[in-house]
Amino acid sequence: RALVVTADFITPLVDDARTWGRIAAANSVSDVYAMGGRPILGLNLVGWNTEELPTELLGEVLLGAEDVARDGGFVVAGGHTVDDPEPKFGMAVVGEAHPDRLITNAGLRPGQLLVLTKPLGIGVLSTAIKASVADAEAVDAAVASMTRLNAEAARLAVDAGVTGGTDVTGFGLLGHLGRAAIESGVDVTLDLDAVPVLPTVRDLIADGVVPGGTRRNLANVEAQLDRGGRTEDDVLLVADAQTSGGLILGVDAAAAEGMVAELTASGHSAAVVGRTVAGSGLVSLH
């Protein structure tokens, strides 16, 4: 029995307090699923502006986290609150996994297919929300993606014997996959046309709606990146900083299509987006 322990918290991404609580809790528990684990205990981490924000509003945030805990089958056992001029919320989470079935970012193997379990574009849409230029349907799709737990993806990965993968969060797909490629001693190729993307995101990038964190992500991976002639907008998409993103998993070819089919049937926007070969951490785009 192995313990997986993590912590994360974020500032508000949406106006509705309960929805923010759900997003933050799903984001916090993601690292447990990324290692093939099952969450068992969470502690709330709260920064709250007590002079400007009512306690009842915080109650809604915590109810959102409780919604996620109920869906994930884990217990929220209190937490800690501090005064903070800018509200923040997240969780410290304890999970368990089988010691011989851990998924790590050093576990990718040559000859595998790369399965991405959620669409990209959260960072771009978050920036569009702040600028009041986000399409309502696209925002709904982003919220649905962010509040979807990676539990089913983790279960399928463990059942398929996956040893390598990571969740896709603040460093974007390029950042997290690039680090996994280095740690695993492989090169990876991404088929950008196969990557699932949230609605309107490509148009927003074309209009220059790109968060600063996404551009920093791209700069950080440039040394190991072969752009393959793809446009700047294409590359920015796969560098986009995500909140509560999906998993990127190295899956044996015989199991990959079945995994994608099961994820799709359960409502995920999953796809095979690339492959691995022996190497030293190069990320090539096609």
PDB file of C-alpha atoms in Angstrom:
ATOM      1  CA  ARG A   1       0.000   0.000   0.000  1.00  0.00           C
ATOM      2  CA  ALA A   2       1.573   3.276  -1.121  1.00  0.00           C
ATOM      3  CA  LEU A   3       0.466   6.739  -0.007  1.00  0.00           C
ATOM      4  CA  VAL A   4       0.217   9.603  -2.492  1.00  0.00           C
ATOM      5  CA  VAL A   5       0.125  13.090  -0.923  1.00  0.00           C
ATOM      6  CA  THR A   6      -0.439  16.377  -2.745  1.00  0.00           C
ATOM      7  CA  ALA A   7      -1.645  19.958  -2.266  1.00  0.00           C
ATOM      8  CA  ASP A   8      -2.854  22.667  -4.628  1.00  0.00           C
ATOM      9  CA  PHE A   9      -4.972  25.825  -4.505  1.00  0.00           C
ATOM     10  CA  ILE A  10      -6.108  28.455  -7.006  1.00  0.00           C
ATOM     11  CA  THR A  11      -7.706  31.879  -7.237  1.00  0.00           C
ATOM     12  CA  PRO A  12     -11.286  32.133  -8.598  1.00  0.00           C
ATOM     13  CA  LEU A  13     -11.778  31.240 -12.273  1.00  0.00           C
ATOM     14  CA  VAL A  14     -15.557  31.760 -12.376  1.00  0.00           C
ATOM     15  CA  ASP A  15     -18.069  33.982 -10.579  1.00  0.00           C
ATOM     16  CA  ASP A  16     -20.159  31.194  -9.046  1.00  0.00           C
ATOM     17  CA  ALA A  17     -18.664  30.245  -5.666  1.00  0.00           C
ATOM     18  CA  ARG A  18     -19.819  26.627  -5.603  1.00  0.00           C
ATOM     19  CA  THR A  19     -18.516  26.025  -9.121  1.00  0.00           C
ATOM     20  CA  TRP A  20     -15.158  27.502  -8.139  1.00  0.00           C
ATOM     21  CA  GLY A  21     -15.058  25.134  -5.165  1.00  0.00           C
ATOM     22  CA  ARG A  22     -15.709  22.173  -7.451  1.00  0.00           C
ATOM     23  CA  ILE A  23     -13.016  23.241  -9.918  1.00  0.00           C
ATOM     24  CA  ALA A  24     -10.443  23.845  -7.188  1.00  0.00           C
ATOM     25  CA  ALA A  25     -11.132  20.528  -5.477  1.00  0.00           C
ATOM     26  CA  ALA A  26     -10.986  18.556  -8.741  1.00  0.00           C
ATOM     27  CA  ASN A  27      -7.730  20.318  -9.579  1.00  0.00           C
ATOM     28  CA  SER A  28      -6.272  19.509  -6.157  1.00  0.00           C
ATOM     29  CA  VAL A  29      -7.069  15.801  -6.303  1.00  0.00           C
ATOM     30  CA  SER A  30      -5.756  15.402  -9.855  1.00  0.00           C
ATOM     31  CA  ASP A  31      -2.196  14.480  -8.843  1.00  0.00           C
ATOM     32  CA  VAL A  32      -3.465  11.458  -6.922  1.00  0.00           C
ATOM     33  CA  TYR A  33      -5.213  10.147 -10.030  1.00  0.00           C
ATOM     34  CA  ALA A  34      -2.154  10.986 -12.145  1.00  0.00           C
ATOM     35  CA  MET A  35      -0.163   8.438 -10.148  1.00  0.00           C
ATOM     36  CA  GLY A  36      -2.836   5.765 -10.470  1.00  0.00           C
ATOM     37  CA  GLY A  37      -4.108   6.371  -6.955  1.00  0.00           C
ATOM     38  CA  ARG A  38      -7.443   6.698  -5.184  1.00  0.00           C
ATOM     39  CA  PRO A  39      -8.078   9.702  -2.889  1.00  0.00           C
ATOM     40  CA  ILE A  40      -9.112   8.884   0.676  1.00  0.00           C
ATOM     41  CA  LEU A  41      -8.803  12.155   2.643  1.00  0.00           C
ATOM     42  CA  GLY A  42      -8.833  15.875   1.887  1.00  0.00           C
ATOM     43  CA  LEU A  43      -8.160  19.003   3.950  1.00  0.00           C
ATOM     44  CA  ASN A  44      -9.468  22.390   2.788  1.00  0.00           C
ATOM     45  CA  LEU A  45      -6.917  25.198   2.260  1.00  0.00           C
ATOM     46  CA  VAL A  46      -8.590  28.616   2.336  1.00  0.00           C
ATOM     47  CA  GLY A  47      -7.440  32.202   1.917  1.00  0.00           C
ATOM     48  CA  TRP A  48     -10.418  34.512   2.525  1.00  0.00           C
ATOM     49  CA  ASN A  49     -10.983  38.262   2.575  1.00  0.00           C
ATOM     50  CA  THR A  50     -13.163  38.447   5.693  1.00  0.00           C
ATOM     51  CA  GLU A  51     -13.668  42.223   5.350  1.00  0.00           C
ATOM     52  CA  GLU A  52     -15.156  42.100   1.851  1.00  0.00           C
ATOM     53  CA  LEU A  53     -16.554  38.586   1.371  1.00  0.00           C
ATOM     54  CA  PRO A  54     -19.331  37.060   3.501  1.00  0.00           C
ATOM     55  CA  THR A  55     -18.782  33.784   5.315  1.00  0.00           C
ATOM     56  CA  GLU A  56     -21.888  32.396   3.587  1.00  0.00           C
ATOM     57  CA  LEU A  57     -20.065  32.699   0.259  1.00  0.00           C
ATOM     58  CA  LEU A  58     -17.189  30.621   1.630  1.00  0.00           C
ATOM     59  CA  GLY A  59     -19.783  28.056   2.657  1.00  0.00           C
ATOM     60  CA  GLU A  60     -20.769  27.732  -1.002  1.00  0.00           C
ATOM     61  CA  VAL A  61     -17.123  27.184  -1.992  1.00  0.00           C
ATOM     62  CA  LEU A  62     -16.779  24.426   0.596  1.00  0.00           C
ATOM     63  CA  LEU A  63     -20.022  22.814  -0.573  1.00  0.00           C
ATOM     64  CA  GLY A  64     -18.565  22.670  -4.066  1.00  0.00           C
ATOM     65  CA  ALA A  65     -15.527  20.851  -2.711  1.00  0.00           C
ATOM     66  CA  GLU A  66     -17.826  18.484  -0.845  1.00  0.00           C
ATOM     67  CA  ASP A  67     -19.604  17.720  -4.141  1.00  0.00           C
ATOM     68  CA  VAL A  68     -16.275  16.623  -5.616  1.00  0.00           C
ATOM     69  CA  ALA A  69     -15.321  14.617  -2.537  1.00  0.00           C
ATOM     70  CA  ARG A  70     -18.630  12.776  -2.707  1.00  0.00           C
ATOM     71  CA  ASP A  71     -18.106  12.012  -6.402  1.00  0.00           C
ATOM     72  CA  GLY A  72     -14.540  10.867  -5.706  1.00  0.00           C
ATOM     73  CA  GLY A  73     -15.438   8.769  -2.671  1.00  0.00           C
ATOM     74  CA  PHE A  74     -13.147  10.548  -0.211  1.00  0.00           C
ATOM     75  CA  VAL A  75     -13.668  12.356   3.080  1.00  0.00           C
ATOM     76  CA  VAL A  76     -13.099  16.062   3.752  1.00  0.00           C
ATOM     77  CA  ALA A  77     -11.864  16.247   7.351  1.00  0.00           C
ATOM     78  CA  GLY A  78     -11.579  19.971   8.067  1.00  0.00           C
ATOM     79  CA  GLY A  79      -8.743  22.212   6.954  1.00  0.00           C
ATOM     80  CA  HIS A  80      -7.264  25.643   7.635  1.00  0.00           C
ATOM     81  CA  THR A  81      -8.282  29.228   6.856  1.00  0.00           C
ATOM     82  CA  VAL A  82      -6.202  32.441   6.787  1.00  0.00           C
ATOM     83  CA  ASP A  83      -7.073  36.074   6.110  1.00  0.00           C
ATOM     84  CA  ASP A  84      -6.055  36.964   2.559  1.00  0.00           C
ATOM     85  CA  PRO A  85      -6.878  40.039   0.467  1.00  0.00           C
ATOM     86  CA  GLU A  86      -7.300  37.753  -2.584  1.00  0.00           C
ATOM     87  CA  PRO A  87      -9.450  34.640  -2.075  1.00  0.00           C
ATOM     88  CA  LYS A  88      -7.788  31.287  -2.684  1.00  0.00           C
ATOM     89  CA  PHE A  89      -9.077  27.758  -2.301  1.00  0.00           C
ATOM     90  CA  GLY A  90      -7.766  24.247  -2.722  1.00  0.00           C
ATOM     91  CA  MET A  91      -7.031  21.080  -0.823  1.00  0.00           C
ATOM     92  CA  ALA A  92      -4.304  18.910   0.590  1.00  0.00           C
ATOM     93  CA  VAL A  93      -5.170  15.349  -0.427  1.00  0.00           C
ATOM     94  CA  VAL A  94      -3.999  11.938   0.737  1.00  0.00           C
ATOM     95  CA  GLY A  95      -4.551   8.969  -1.540  1.00  0.00           C
ATOM     96  CA  GLU A  96      -3.469   5.368  -1.804  1.00  0.00           C
ATOM     97  CA  ALA A  97      -2.146   3.254  -4.656  1.00  0.00           C
ATOM     98  CA  HIS A  98      -0.665  -0.182  -5.212  1.00  0.00           C
ATOM     99  CA  PRO A  99       3.141   0.078  -4.888  1.00  0.00           C
ATOM    100  CA  ASP A 100       3.637  -2.086  -7.988  1.00  0.00           C
ATOM    101  CA  ARG A 101       1.148  -0.144 -10.107  1.00  0.00           C
ATOM    102  CA  LEU A 102       2.260   3.454  -9.668  1.00  0.00           C
ATOM    103  CA  ILE A 103       2.147   5.775 -12.671  1.00  0.00           C
ATOM    104  CA  THR A 104       5.050   8.248 -12.699  1.00  0.00           C
ATOM    105  CA  ASN A 105       6.489  10.797 -15.103  1.00  0.00           C
ATOM    106  CA  ALA A 106       9.579   8.554 -15.413  1.00  0.00           C
ATOM    107  CA  GLY A 107       7.567   5.563 -16.610  1.00  0.00           C
ATOM    108  CA  LEU A 108       7.046   6.222 -20.333  1.00  0.00           C
ATOM    109  CA  ARG A 109       8.477   3.482 -22.580  1.00  0.00           C
ATOM    110  CA  PRO A 110       9.523   3.528 -26.262  1.00  0.00           C
ATOM    111  CA  GLY A 111       6.894   2.330 -28.718  1.00  0.00           C
ATOM    112  CA  GLN A 112       3.845   3.531 -26.799  1.00  0.00           C
ATOM    113  CA  LEU A 113       0.930   5.675 -27.931  1.00  0.00           C
ATOM    114  CA  LEU A 114       0.131   8.859 -26.013  1.00  0.00           C
ATOM    115  CA  VAL A 115      -3.465   9.184 -24.827  1.00  0.00           C
ATOM    116  CA  LEU A 116      -4.791  12.596 -23.722  1.00  0.00           C
ATOM    117  CA  THR A 117      -7.978  12.361 -21.649  1.00  0.00           C
ATOM    118  CA  LYS A 118      -9.301  15.971 -21.690  1.00  0.00           C
ATOM    119  CA  PRO A 119      -9.321  18.820 -24.223  1.00  0.00           C
ATOM    120  CA  LEU A 120      -6.921  21.764 -24.068  1.00  0.00           C
ATOM    121  CA  GLY A 121      -7.696  25.481 -23.880  1.00  0.00           C
ATOM    122  CA  ILE A 122      -8.562  26.198 -20.239  1.00  0.00           C
ATOM    123  CA  GLY A 123      -5.916  28.915 -19.890  1.00  0.00           C
ATOM    124  CA  VAL A 124      -7.040  30.731 -23.015  1.00  0.00           C
ATOM    125  CA  LEU A 125     -10.706  30.569 -21.988  1.00  0.00           C
ATOM    126  CA  SER A 126      -9.894  31.746 -18.462  1.00  0.00           C
ATOM    127  CA  THR A 127      -8.194  34.785 -19.971  1.00  0.00           C
ATOM    128  CA  ALA A 128     -11.196  35.333 -22.244  1.00  0.00           C
ATOM    129  CA  ILE A 129     -13.540  35.205 -19.220  1.00  0.00           C
ATOM    130  CA  LYS A 130     -11.507  37.895 -17.465  1.00  0.00           C
ATOM    131  CA  ALA A 131     -11.587  40.026 -20.620  1.00  0.00           C
ATOM    132  CA  SER A 132     -15.366  39.483 -21.023  1.00  0.00           C
ATOM    133  CA  VAL A 133     -14.913  38.014 -24.518  1.00  0.00           C
ATOM    134  CA  ALA A 134     -15.695  34.352 -23.719  1.00  0.00           C
ATOM    135  CA  ASP A 135     -18.536  32.545 -25.466  1.00  0.00           C
ATOM    136  CA  ALA A 136     -21.079  31.175 -22.956  1.00  0.00           C
ATOM    137  CA  GLU A 137     -21.178  27.725 -24.564  1.00  0.00           C
ATOM    138  CA  ALA A 138     -17.386  27.515 -24.490  1.00  0.00           C
ATOM    139  CA  VAL A 139     -17.327  28.529 -20.816  1.00  0.00           C
ATOM    140  CA  ASP A 140     -19.849  25.788 -20.002  1.00  0.00           C
ATOM    141  CA  ALA A 141     -17.666  23.255 -21.815  1.00  0.00           C
ATOM    142  CA  ALA A 142     -14.592  24.447 -19.895  1.00  0.00           C
ATOM    143  CA  VAL A 143     -16.380  24.182 -16.536  1.00  0.00           C
ATOM    144  CA  ALA A 144     -17.610  20.689 -17.396  1.00  0.00           C
ATOM    145  CA  SER A 145     -14.046  19.670 -18.252  1.00  0.00           C
ATOM    146  CA  MET A 146     -12.484  21.219 -15.143  1.00  0.00           C
ATOM    147  CA  THR A 147     -15.008  19.656 -12.769  1.00  0.00           C
ATOM    148  CA  ARG A 148     -14.696  16.180 -14.319  1.00  0.00           C
ATOM    149  CA  LEU A 149     -12.520  13.982 -12.112  1.00  0.00           C
ATOM    150  CA  ASN A 150      -9.676  11.965 -13.633  1.00  0.00           C
ATOM    151  CA  ALA A 151     -10.870   8.931 -11.664  1.00  0.00           C
ATOM    152  CA  GLU A 152     -12.094   6.903 -14.648  1.00  0.00           C
ATOM    153  CA  ALA A 153      -8.960   7.703 -16.658  1.00  0.00           C
ATOM    154  CA  ALA A 154      -6.772   6.591 -13.743  1.00  0.00           C
ATOM    155  CA  ARG A 155      -8.725   3.356 -13.304  1.00  0.00           C
ATOM    156  CA  LEU A 156      -8.439   2.468 -16.974  1.00  0.00           C
ATOM    157  CA  ALA A 157      -4.742   3.322 -16.979  1.00  0.00           C
ATOM    158  CA  VAL A 158      -4.010   1.065 -14.014  1.00  0.00           C
ATOM    159  CA  ASP A 159      -6.066  -1.749 -15.550  1.00  0.00           C
ATOM    160  CA  ALA A 160      -4.067  -1.385 -18.783  1.00  0.00           C
ATOM    161  CA  GLY A 161      -0.747  -1.598 -16.940  1.00  0.00           C
ATOM    162  CA  VAL A 162       0.261   1.988 -17.689  1.00  0.00           C
ATOM    163  CA  THR A 163       3.492   2.954 -15.909  1.00  0.00           C
ATOM    164  CA  GLY A 164       4.137   6.420 -17.359  1.00  0.00           C
ATOM    165  CA  GLY A 165       2.056   9.572 -17.409  1.00  0.00           C
ATOM    166  CA  THR A 166       1.227  12.835 -15.724  1.00  0.00           C
ATOM    167  CA  ASP A 167      -1.643  15.269 -15.393  1.00  0.00           C
ATOM    168  CA  VAL A 168      -1.691  18.352 -17.607  1.00  0.00           C
ATOM    169  CA  THR A 169      -1.892  21.474 -15.461  1.00  0.00           C
ATOM    170  CA  GLY A 170       0.023  24.730 -15.089  1.00  0.00           C
ATOM    171  CA  PHE A 171       2.979  23.920 -17.355  1.00  0.00           C
ATOM    172  CA  GLY A 172       0.723  22.894 -20.243  1.00  0.00           C
ATOM    173  CA  LEU A 173       0.869  19.726 -22.328  1.00  0.00           C
ATOM    174  CA  LEU A 174       4.307  20.612 -23.694  1.00  0.00           C
ATOM    175  CA  GLY A 175       5.757  21.319 -20.263  1.00  0.00           C
ATOM    176  CA  HIS A 176       4.430  18.270 -18.454  1.00  0.00           C
ATOM    177  CA  LEU A 177       4.993  15.857 -21.350  1.00  0.00           C
ATOM    178  CA  GLY A 178       8.419  17.351 -22.024  1.00  0.00           C
ATOM    179  CA  ARG A 179       9.477  16.745 -18.413  1.00  0.00           C
ATOM    180  CA  ALA A 180       8.121  13.185 -18.574  1.00  0.00           C
ATOM    181  CA  ALA A 181      10.075  12.573 -21.787  1.00  0.00           C
ATOM    182  CA  ILE A 182      13.316  13.688 -20.121  1.00  0.00           C
ATOM    183  CA  GLU A 183      12.690  11.665 -16.964  1.00  0.00           C
ATOM    184  CA  SER A 184      11.728   8.575 -18.972  1.00  0.00           C
ATOM    185  CA  GLY A 185      14.537   8.744 -21.519  1.00  0.00           C
ATOM    186  CA  VAL A 186      12.257   8.880 -24.576  1.00  0.00           C
ATOM    187  CA  ASP A 187      11.474  11.234 -27.437  1.00  0.00           C
ATOM    188  CA  VAL A 188       7.828  12.015 -28.134  1.00  0.00           C
ATOM    189  CA  THR A 189       5.945  13.067 -31.242  1.00  0.00           C
ATOM    190  CA  LEU A 190       2.663  14.961 -30.997  1.00  0.00           C
ATOM    191  CA  ASP A 191       0.055  15.000 -33.760  1.00  0.00           C
ATOM    192  CA  LEU A 192      -1.420  18.451 -33.175  1.00  0.00           C
ATOM    193  CA  ASP A 193      -4.381  17.808 -35.462  1.00  0.00           C
ATOM    194  CA  ALA A 194      -5.466  14.942 -33.165  1.00  0.00           C
ATOM    195  CA  VAL A 195      -5.382  17.001 -29.940  1.00  0.00           C
ATOM    196  CA  PRO A 196      -8.904  17.669 -28.566  1.00  0.00           C
ATOM    197  CA  VAL A 197      -9.576  21.388 -28.047  1.00  0.00           C
ATOM    198  CA  LEU A 198     -12.356  23.258 -26.251  1.00  0.00           C
ATOM    199  CA  PRO A 199     -14.754  25.334 -28.412  1.00  0.00           C
ATOM    200  CA  THR A 200     -13.612  28.756 -29.726  1.00  0.00           C
ATOM    201  CA  VAL A 201     -10.087  28.362 -28.299  1.00  0.00           C
ATOM    202  CA  ARG A 202      -8.318  28.372 -31.662  1.00  0.00           C
ATOM    203  CA  ASP A 203     -10.178  31.549 -32.666  1.00  0.00           C
ATOM    204  CA  LEU A 204      -9.292  33.230 -29.370  1.00  0.00           C
ATOM    205  CA  ILE A 205      -5.598  32.425 -29.825  1.00  0.00           C
ATOM    206  CA  ALA A 206      -5.760  33.855 -33.346  1.00  0.00           C
ATOM    207  CA  ASP A 207      -7.187  37.043 -31.796  1.00  0.00           C
ATOM    208  CA  GLY A 208      -4.279  37.234 -29.332  1.00  0.00           C
ATOM    209  CA  VAL A 209      -6.167  36.037 -26.246  1.00  0.00           C
ATOM    210  CA  VAL A 210      -3.265  34.116 -24.705  1.00  0.00           C
ATOM    211  CA  PRO A 211      -2.290  34.159 -21.002  1.00  0.00           C
ATOM    212  CA  GLY A 212       1.227  35.152 -20.025  1.00  0.00           C
ATOM    213  CA  GLY A 213       1.747  31.792 -18.342  1.00  0.00           C
ATOM    214  CA  THR A 214       1.188  30.008 -21.653  1.00  0.00           C
ATOM    215  CA  ARG A 215       3.902  32.062 -23.341  1.00  0.00           C
ATOM    216  CA  ARG A 216       6.292  31.344 -20.439  1.00  0.00           C
ATOM    217  CA  ASN A 217       5.523  27.639 -20.769  1.00  0.00           C
ATOM    218  CA  LEU A 218       6.525  27.752 -24.417  1.00  0.00           C
ATOM    219  CA  ALA A 219       9.747  29.584 -23.659  1.00  0.00           C
ATOM    220  CA  ASN A 220      10.635  26.993 -21.023  1.00  0.00           C
ATOM    221  CA  VAL A 221      10.420  24.028 -23.441  1.00  0.00           C
ATOM    222  CA  GLU A 222      11.887  25.704 -26.525  1.00  0.00           C
ATOM    223  CA  ALA A 223      15.296  24.018 -26.106  1.00  0.00           C
ATOM    224  CA  GLN A 224      13.794  20.521 -26.431  1.00  0.00           C
ATOM    225  CA  LEU A 225      11.109  21.378 -28.995  1.00  0.00           C
ATOM    226  CA  ASP A 226      11.032  20.633 -32.722  1.00  0.00           C
ATOM    227  CA  ARG A 227       8.124  22.707 -34.032  1.00  0.00           C
ATOM    228  CA  GLY A 228       7.893  20.703 -37.254  1.00  0.00           C
ATOM    229  CA  GLY A 229       6.817  23.758 -39.228  1.00  0.00           C
ATOM    230  CA  ARG A 230       3.665  24.300 -37.159  1.00  0.00           C
ATOM    231  CA  THR A 231       2.374  27.838 -36.687  1.00  0.00           C
ATOM    232  CA  GLU A 232       2.896  29.890 -33.539  1.00  0.00           C
ATOM    233  CA  ASP A 233      -0.810  29.591 -32.732  1.00  0.00           C
ATOM    234  CA  ASP A 234      -0.629  25.783 -32.952  1.00  0.00           C
ATOM    235  CA  VAL A 235       2.347  25.685 -30.623  1.00  0.00           C
ATOM    236  CA  LEU A 236       0.768  28.088 -28.128  1.00  0.00           C
ATOM    237  CA  LEU A 237      -2.249  25.792 -27.895  1.00  0.00           C
ATOM    238  CA  VAL A 238      -0.201  22.822 -26.664  1.00  0.00           C
ATOM    239  CA  ALA A 239       1.700  25.099 -24.271  1.00  0.00           C
ATOM    240  CA  ASP A 240      -1.515  26.495 -22.786  1.00  0.00           C
ATOM    241  CA  ALA A 241      -1.576  26.477 -18.971  1.00  0.00           C
ATOM    242  CA  GLN A 242      -4.410  24.220 -17.753  1.00  0.00           C
ATOM    243  CA  THR A 243      -6.394  24.089 -14.516  1.00  0.00           C
ATOM    244  CA  SER A 244      -7.771  20.644 -13.643  1.00  0.00           C
ATOM    245  CA  GLY A 245      -6.650  19.276 -16.992  1.00  0.00           C
ATOM    246  CA  GLY A 246      -6.626  15.672 -18.096  1.00  0.00           C
ATOM    247  CA  LEU A 247      -3.978  12.974 -18.014  1.00  0.00           C
ATOM    248  CA  ILE A 248      -1.379  12.289 -20.700  1.00  0.00           C
ATOM    249  CA  LEU A 249      -0.549   8.578 -20.602  1.00  0.00           C
ATOM    250  CA  GLY A 250       1.888   6.264 -22.364  1.00  0.00           C
ATOM    251  CA  VAL A 251      -0.255   3.291 -23.411  1.00  0.00           C
ATOM    252  CA  ASP A 252       0.754   0.105 -25.239  1.00  0.00           C
ATOM    253  CA  ALA A 253      -0.645   0.156 -28.770  1.00  0.00           C
ATOM    254  CA  ALA A 254      -2.870  -2.866 -28.185  1.00  0.00           C
ATOM    255  CA  ALA A 255      -4.714  -1.097 -25.351  1.00  0.00           C
ATOM    256  CA  ALA A 256      -4.802   2.533 -26.495  1.00  0.00           C
ATOM    257  CA  GLU A 257      -7.820   2.513 -28.814  1.00  0.00           C
ATOM    258  CA  GLY A 258      -9.905   0.544 -26.316  1.00  0.00           C
ATOM    259  CA  MET A 259      -9.038   3.012 -23.574  1.00  0.00           C
ATOM    260  CA  VAL A 260     -10.030   5.971 -25.757  1.00  0.00           C
ATOM    261  CA  ALA A 261     -13.305   4.260 -26.663  1.00  0.00           C
ATOM    262  CA  GLU A 262     -14.187   3.654 -22.998  1.00  0.00           C
ATOM    263  CA  LEU A 263     -13.291   7.215 -22.029  1.00  0.00           C
ATOM    264  CA  THR A 264     -15.327   8.635 -24.902  1.00  0.00           C
ATOM    265  CA  ALA A 265     -18.308   6.504 -23.910  1.00  0.00           C
ATOM    266  CA  SER A 266     -18.134   7.958 -20.382  1.00  0.00           C
ATOM    267  CA  GLY A 267     -18.168  11.556 -21.681  1.00  0.00           C
ATOM    268  CA  HIS A 268     -14.448  12.335 -21.974  1.00  0.00           C
ATOM    269  CA  SER A 269     -12.945  14.080 -25.006  1.00  0.00           C
ATOM    270  CA  ALA A 270     -10.050  11.621 -25.182  1.00  0.00           C
ATOM    271  CA  ALA A 271      -7.750  10.876 -28.123  1.00  0.00           C
ATOM    272  CA  VAL A 272      -4.484   9.281 -29.161  1.00  0.00           C
ATOM    273  CA  VAL A 273      -2.305  12.345 -29.748  1.00  0.00           C
ATOM    274  CA  GLY A 274       1.202  10.972 -30.292  1.00  0.00           C
ATOM    275  CA  ARG A 275       3.775   8.278 -29.709  1.00  0.00           C
ATOM    276  CA  THR A 276       7.100   7.604 -27.969  1.00  0.00           C
ATOM    277  CA  VAL A 277      10.453   6.356 -29.251  1.00  0.00           C
ATOM    278  CA  ALA A 278      13.802   5.812 -27.558  1.00  0.00           C
ATOM    279  CA  GLY A 279      15.565   9.124 -27.011  1.00  0.00           C
ATOM    280  CA  SER A 280      16.517  11.824 -24.532  1.00  0.00           C
ATOM    281  CA  GLY A 281      13.562  14.164 -24.163  1.00  0.00           C
ATOM    282  CA  LEU A 282      12.962  15.710 -27.597  1.00  0.00           C
ATOM    283  CA  VAL A 283       9.374  16.781 -28.300  1.00  0.00           C
ATOM    284  CA  SER A 284       8.486  16.905 -32.003  1.00  0.00           C
ATOM    285  CA  LEU A 285       5.288  18.406 -33.421  1.00  0.00           C
ATOM    286  CA  HIS A 286       3.508  17.225 -36.540  1.00  0.00           C
TER     287      HIS A 286
END
